[in-house]
PDB file of C-alpha atoms and ligand atoms in Angstrom:
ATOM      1  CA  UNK A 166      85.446  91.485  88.168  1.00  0.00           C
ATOM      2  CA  UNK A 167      86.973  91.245  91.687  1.00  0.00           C
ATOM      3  CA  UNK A 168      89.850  93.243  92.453  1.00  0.00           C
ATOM      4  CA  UNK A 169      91.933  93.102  95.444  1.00  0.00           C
ATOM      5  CA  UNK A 170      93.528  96.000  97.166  1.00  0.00           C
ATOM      6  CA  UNK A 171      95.984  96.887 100.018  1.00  0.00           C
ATOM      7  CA  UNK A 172      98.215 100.101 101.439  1.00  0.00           C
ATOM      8  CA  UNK A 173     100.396 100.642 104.552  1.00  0.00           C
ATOM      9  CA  UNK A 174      99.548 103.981 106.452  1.00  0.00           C
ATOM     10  CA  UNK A 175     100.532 106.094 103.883  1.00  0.00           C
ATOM     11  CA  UNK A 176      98.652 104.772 101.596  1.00  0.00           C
ATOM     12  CA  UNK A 177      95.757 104.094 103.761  1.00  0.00           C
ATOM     13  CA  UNK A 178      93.129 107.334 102.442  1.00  0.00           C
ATOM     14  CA  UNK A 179      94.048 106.635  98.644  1.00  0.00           C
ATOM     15  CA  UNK A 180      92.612 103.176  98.969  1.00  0.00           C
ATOM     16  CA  UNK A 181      89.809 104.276 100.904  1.00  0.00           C
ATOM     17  CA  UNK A 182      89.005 106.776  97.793  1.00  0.00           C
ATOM     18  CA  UNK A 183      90.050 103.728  95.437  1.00  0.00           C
ATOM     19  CA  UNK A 184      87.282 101.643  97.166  1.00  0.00           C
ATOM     20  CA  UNK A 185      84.418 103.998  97.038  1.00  0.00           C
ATOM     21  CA  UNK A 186      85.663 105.070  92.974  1.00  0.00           C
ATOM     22  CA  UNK A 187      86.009 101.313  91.389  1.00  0.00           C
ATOM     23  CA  UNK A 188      82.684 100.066  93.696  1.00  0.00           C
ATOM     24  CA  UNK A 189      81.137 102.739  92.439  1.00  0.00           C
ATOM     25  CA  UNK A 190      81.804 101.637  89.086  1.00  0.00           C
ATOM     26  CA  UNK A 191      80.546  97.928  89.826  1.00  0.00           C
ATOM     27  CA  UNK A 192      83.759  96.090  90.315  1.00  0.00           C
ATOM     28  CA  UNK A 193      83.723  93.622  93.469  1.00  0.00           C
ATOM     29  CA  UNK A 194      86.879  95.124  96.046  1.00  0.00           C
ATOM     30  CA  UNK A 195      88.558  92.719  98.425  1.00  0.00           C
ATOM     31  CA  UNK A 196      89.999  95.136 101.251  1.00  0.00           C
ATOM     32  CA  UNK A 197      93.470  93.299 102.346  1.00  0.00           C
ATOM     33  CA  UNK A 198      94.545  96.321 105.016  1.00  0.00           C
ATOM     34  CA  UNK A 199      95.960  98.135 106.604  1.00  0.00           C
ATOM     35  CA  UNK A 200      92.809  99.583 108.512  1.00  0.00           C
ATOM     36  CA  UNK A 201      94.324 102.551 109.576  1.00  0.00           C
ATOM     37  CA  UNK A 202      96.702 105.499 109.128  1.00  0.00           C
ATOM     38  CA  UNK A 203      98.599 103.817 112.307  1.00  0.00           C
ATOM     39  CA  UNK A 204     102.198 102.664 111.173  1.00  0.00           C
ATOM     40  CA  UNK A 205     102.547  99.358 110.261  1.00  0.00           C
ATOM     41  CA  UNK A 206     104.681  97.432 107.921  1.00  0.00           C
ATOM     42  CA  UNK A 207     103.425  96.841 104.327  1.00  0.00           C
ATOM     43  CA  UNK A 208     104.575  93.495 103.849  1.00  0.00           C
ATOM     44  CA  UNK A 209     102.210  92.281 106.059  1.00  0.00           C
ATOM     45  CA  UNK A 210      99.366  93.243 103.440  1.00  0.00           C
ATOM     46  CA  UNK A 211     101.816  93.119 100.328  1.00  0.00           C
ATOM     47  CA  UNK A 212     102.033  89.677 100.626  1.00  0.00           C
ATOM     48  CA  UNK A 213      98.273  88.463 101.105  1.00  0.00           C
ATOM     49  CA  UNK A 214      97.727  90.190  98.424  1.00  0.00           C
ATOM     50  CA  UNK A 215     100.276  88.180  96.271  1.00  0.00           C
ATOM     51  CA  UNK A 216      98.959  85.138  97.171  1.00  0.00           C
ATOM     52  CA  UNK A 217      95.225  86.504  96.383  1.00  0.00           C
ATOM     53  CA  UNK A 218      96.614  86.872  92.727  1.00  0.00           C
ATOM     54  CA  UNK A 219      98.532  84.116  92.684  1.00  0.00           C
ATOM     55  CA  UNK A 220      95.521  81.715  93.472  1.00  0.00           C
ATOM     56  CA  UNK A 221      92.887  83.817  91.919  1.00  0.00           C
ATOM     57  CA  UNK A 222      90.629  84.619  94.470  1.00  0.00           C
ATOM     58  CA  UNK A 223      90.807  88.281  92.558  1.00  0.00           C
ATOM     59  CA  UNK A 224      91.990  89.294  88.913  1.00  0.00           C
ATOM     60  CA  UNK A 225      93.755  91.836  89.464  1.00  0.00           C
ATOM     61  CA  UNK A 226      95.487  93.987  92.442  1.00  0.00           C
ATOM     62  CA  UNK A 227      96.329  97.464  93.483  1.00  0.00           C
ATOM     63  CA  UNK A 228      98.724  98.510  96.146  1.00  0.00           C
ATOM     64  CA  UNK A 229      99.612 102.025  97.586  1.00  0.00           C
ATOM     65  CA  UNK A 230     102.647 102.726  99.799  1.00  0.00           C
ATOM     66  CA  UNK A 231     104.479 105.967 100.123  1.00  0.00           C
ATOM     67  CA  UNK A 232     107.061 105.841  97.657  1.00  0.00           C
ATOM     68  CA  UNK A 233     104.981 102.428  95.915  1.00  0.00           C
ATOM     69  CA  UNK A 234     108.811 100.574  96.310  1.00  0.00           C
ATOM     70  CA  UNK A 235     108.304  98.453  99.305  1.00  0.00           C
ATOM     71  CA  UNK A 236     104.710  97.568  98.084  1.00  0.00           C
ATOM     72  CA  UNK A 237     106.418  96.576  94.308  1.00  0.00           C
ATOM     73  CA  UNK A 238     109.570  94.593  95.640  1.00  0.00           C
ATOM     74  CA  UNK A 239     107.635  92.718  98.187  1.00  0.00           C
ATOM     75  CA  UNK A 240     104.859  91.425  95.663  1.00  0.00           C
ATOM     76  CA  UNK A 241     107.620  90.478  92.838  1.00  0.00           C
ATOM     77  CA  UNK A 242     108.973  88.381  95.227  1.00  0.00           C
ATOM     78  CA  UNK A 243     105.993  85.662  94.110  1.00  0.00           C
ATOM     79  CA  UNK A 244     106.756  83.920  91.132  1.00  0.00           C
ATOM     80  CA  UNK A 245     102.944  84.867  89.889  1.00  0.00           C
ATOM     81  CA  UNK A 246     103.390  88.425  90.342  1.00  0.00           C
ATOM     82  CA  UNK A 247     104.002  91.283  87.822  1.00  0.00           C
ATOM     83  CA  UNK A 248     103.671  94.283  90.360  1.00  0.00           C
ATOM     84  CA  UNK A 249     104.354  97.405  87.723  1.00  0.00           C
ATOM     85  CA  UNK A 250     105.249 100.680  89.474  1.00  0.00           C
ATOM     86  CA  UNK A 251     103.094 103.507  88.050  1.00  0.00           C
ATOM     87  CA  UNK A 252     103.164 107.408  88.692  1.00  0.00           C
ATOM     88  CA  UNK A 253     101.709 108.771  85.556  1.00  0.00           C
ATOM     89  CA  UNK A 254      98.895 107.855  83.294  1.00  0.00           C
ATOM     90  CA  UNK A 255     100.818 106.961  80.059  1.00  0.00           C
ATOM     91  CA  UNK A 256     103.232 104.574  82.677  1.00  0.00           C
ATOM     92  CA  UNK A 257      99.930 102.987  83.811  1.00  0.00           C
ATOM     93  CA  UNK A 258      98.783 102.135  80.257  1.00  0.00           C
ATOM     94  CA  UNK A 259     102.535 100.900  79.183  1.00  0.00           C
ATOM     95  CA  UNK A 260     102.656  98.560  82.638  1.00  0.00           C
ATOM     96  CA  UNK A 261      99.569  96.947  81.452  1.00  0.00           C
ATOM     97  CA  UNK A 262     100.620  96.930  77.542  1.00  0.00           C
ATOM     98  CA  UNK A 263     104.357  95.675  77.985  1.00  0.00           C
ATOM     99  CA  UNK A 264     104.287  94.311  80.594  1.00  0.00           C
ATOM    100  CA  UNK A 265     100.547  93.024  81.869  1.00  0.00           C
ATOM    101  CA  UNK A 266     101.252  93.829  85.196  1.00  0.00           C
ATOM    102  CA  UNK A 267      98.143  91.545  87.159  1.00  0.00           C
ATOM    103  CA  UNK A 268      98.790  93.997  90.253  1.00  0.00           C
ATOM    104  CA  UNK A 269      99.081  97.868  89.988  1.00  0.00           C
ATOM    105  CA  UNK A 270     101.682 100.064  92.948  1.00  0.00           C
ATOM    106  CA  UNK A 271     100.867 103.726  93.085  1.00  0.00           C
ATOM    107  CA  UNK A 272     103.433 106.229  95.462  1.00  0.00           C
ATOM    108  CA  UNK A 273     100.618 108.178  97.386  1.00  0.00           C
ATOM    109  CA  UNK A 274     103.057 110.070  98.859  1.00  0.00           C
ATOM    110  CA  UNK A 275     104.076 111.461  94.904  1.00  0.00           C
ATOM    111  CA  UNK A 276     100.472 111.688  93.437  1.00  0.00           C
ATOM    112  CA  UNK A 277      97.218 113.414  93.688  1.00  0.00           C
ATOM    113  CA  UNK A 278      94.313 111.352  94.468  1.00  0.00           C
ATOM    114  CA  UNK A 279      92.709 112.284  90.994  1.00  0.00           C
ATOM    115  CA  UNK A 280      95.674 110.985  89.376  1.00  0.00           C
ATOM    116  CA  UNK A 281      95.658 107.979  91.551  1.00  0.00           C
ATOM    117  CA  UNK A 282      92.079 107.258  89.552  1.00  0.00           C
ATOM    118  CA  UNK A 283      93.472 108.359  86.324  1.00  0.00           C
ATOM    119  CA  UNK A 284      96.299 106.329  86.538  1.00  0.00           C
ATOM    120  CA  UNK A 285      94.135 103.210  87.745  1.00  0.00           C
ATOM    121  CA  UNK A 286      92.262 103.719  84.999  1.00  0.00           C
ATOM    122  CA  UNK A 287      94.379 103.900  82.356  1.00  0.00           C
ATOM    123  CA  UNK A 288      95.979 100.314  83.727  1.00  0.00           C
ATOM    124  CA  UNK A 289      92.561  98.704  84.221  1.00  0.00           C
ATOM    125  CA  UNK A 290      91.191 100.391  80.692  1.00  0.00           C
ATOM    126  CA  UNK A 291      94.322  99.326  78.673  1.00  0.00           C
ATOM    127  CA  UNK A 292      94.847  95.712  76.835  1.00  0.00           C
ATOM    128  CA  UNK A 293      97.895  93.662  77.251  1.00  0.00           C
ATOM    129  CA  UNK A 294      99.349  93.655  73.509  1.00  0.00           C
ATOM    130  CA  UNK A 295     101.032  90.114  73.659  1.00  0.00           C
ATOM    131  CA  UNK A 296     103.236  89.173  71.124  1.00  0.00           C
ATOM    132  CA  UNK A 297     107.320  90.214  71.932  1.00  0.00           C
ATOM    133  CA  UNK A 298     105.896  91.205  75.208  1.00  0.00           C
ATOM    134  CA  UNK A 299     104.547  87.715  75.847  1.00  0.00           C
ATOM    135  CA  UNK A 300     108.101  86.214  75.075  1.00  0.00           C
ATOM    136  CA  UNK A 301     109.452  88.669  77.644  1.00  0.00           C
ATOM    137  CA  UNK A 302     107.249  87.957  80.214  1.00  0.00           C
ATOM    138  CA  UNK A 303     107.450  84.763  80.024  1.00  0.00           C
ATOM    139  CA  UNK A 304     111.311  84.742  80.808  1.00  0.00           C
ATOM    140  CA  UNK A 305     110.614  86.661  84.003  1.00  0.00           C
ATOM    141  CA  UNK A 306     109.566  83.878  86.641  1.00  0.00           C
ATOM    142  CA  UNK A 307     113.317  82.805  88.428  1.00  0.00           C
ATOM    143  CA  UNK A 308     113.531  78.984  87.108  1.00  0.00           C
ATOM    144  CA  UNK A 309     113.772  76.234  90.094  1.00  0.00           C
TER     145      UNK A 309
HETATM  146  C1  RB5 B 279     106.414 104.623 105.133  1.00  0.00           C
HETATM  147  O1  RB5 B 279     107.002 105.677 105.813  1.00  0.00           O
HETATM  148  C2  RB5 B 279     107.150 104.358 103.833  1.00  0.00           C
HETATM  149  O2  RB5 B 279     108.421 103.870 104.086  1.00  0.00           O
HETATM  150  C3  RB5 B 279     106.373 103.384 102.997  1.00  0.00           C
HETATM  151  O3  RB5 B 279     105.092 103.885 102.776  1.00  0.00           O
HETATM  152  C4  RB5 B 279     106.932 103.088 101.620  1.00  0.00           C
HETATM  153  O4  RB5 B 279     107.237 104.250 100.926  1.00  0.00           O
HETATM  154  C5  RB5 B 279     108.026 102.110 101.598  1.00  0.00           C
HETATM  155  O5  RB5 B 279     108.518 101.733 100.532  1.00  0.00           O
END
């Protein structure tokens, strides 16, 4: 499975560690920035992400910013997008669950790195249950 992935500068080191972890684990990683720990402004990789997602050039997401709130409203601002804010492992499972979030924001600046892997774990580990949920999701996209 391919999974794309993209931080600002605060983010930059978790994603980095998230690289190396899910590789390590054989899932393909498409690196959409930042490069660096320089500032820079996250929708500039929030939203090549989307659009990754959206045309399915990955399965699934993840996105780290400092709080993970500039990451989440930029990428729900594509129709495609469920972007489900998670800073605990039982929030990560529920995001996935209820609400089959396709991309995954973590708040570096709030978590350890171990429960940055926990948490991704959880999301990536945990089965969308469908049913009510799938009624609800479906009345999410803004109708043109
Ligand atoms: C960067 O200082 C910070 O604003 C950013 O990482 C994020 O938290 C924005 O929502």
């Amino acid at each position: 499975m391919k999974i794309g992935i993209c931080s600002d500068h605060a983010g930059f080191e978790y994603k980095c560690g998230l690289i190396d972890y899910l590789g390590s684990k054989g899932y393909e990683m498409a690196d959409y920035g930042t490069d660096s720990t320089e500032s820079m402004d996250y929708p500039d990789v929030a939203h090549p992400l989307a659009e990754a997602v959206e045309h399915g050039d990955v399965a699934l997401g993840i996105a780290l910013c400092g709080t993970g709130n500039g990451m989440a409203i930029t990428l729900n601002k594509h129709q495609g997008i469920r972007a489900g804010l998670a800073w605990s492992t039982e929030i990560g499972e529920l995001v996935k669950r209820h609400n089959n979030a396709n991309i995954l924001v973590m708040p570096a600046r709030f978590i350890s790195f171990d429960e940055a892997k926990k948490i991704t774990d959880s999301w990536m580990n945990t089965e969308f249950e469908g049913g009510r949920h799938q009624r609800r999701i479906e009345k999410i996209p803004v109708k043109a």
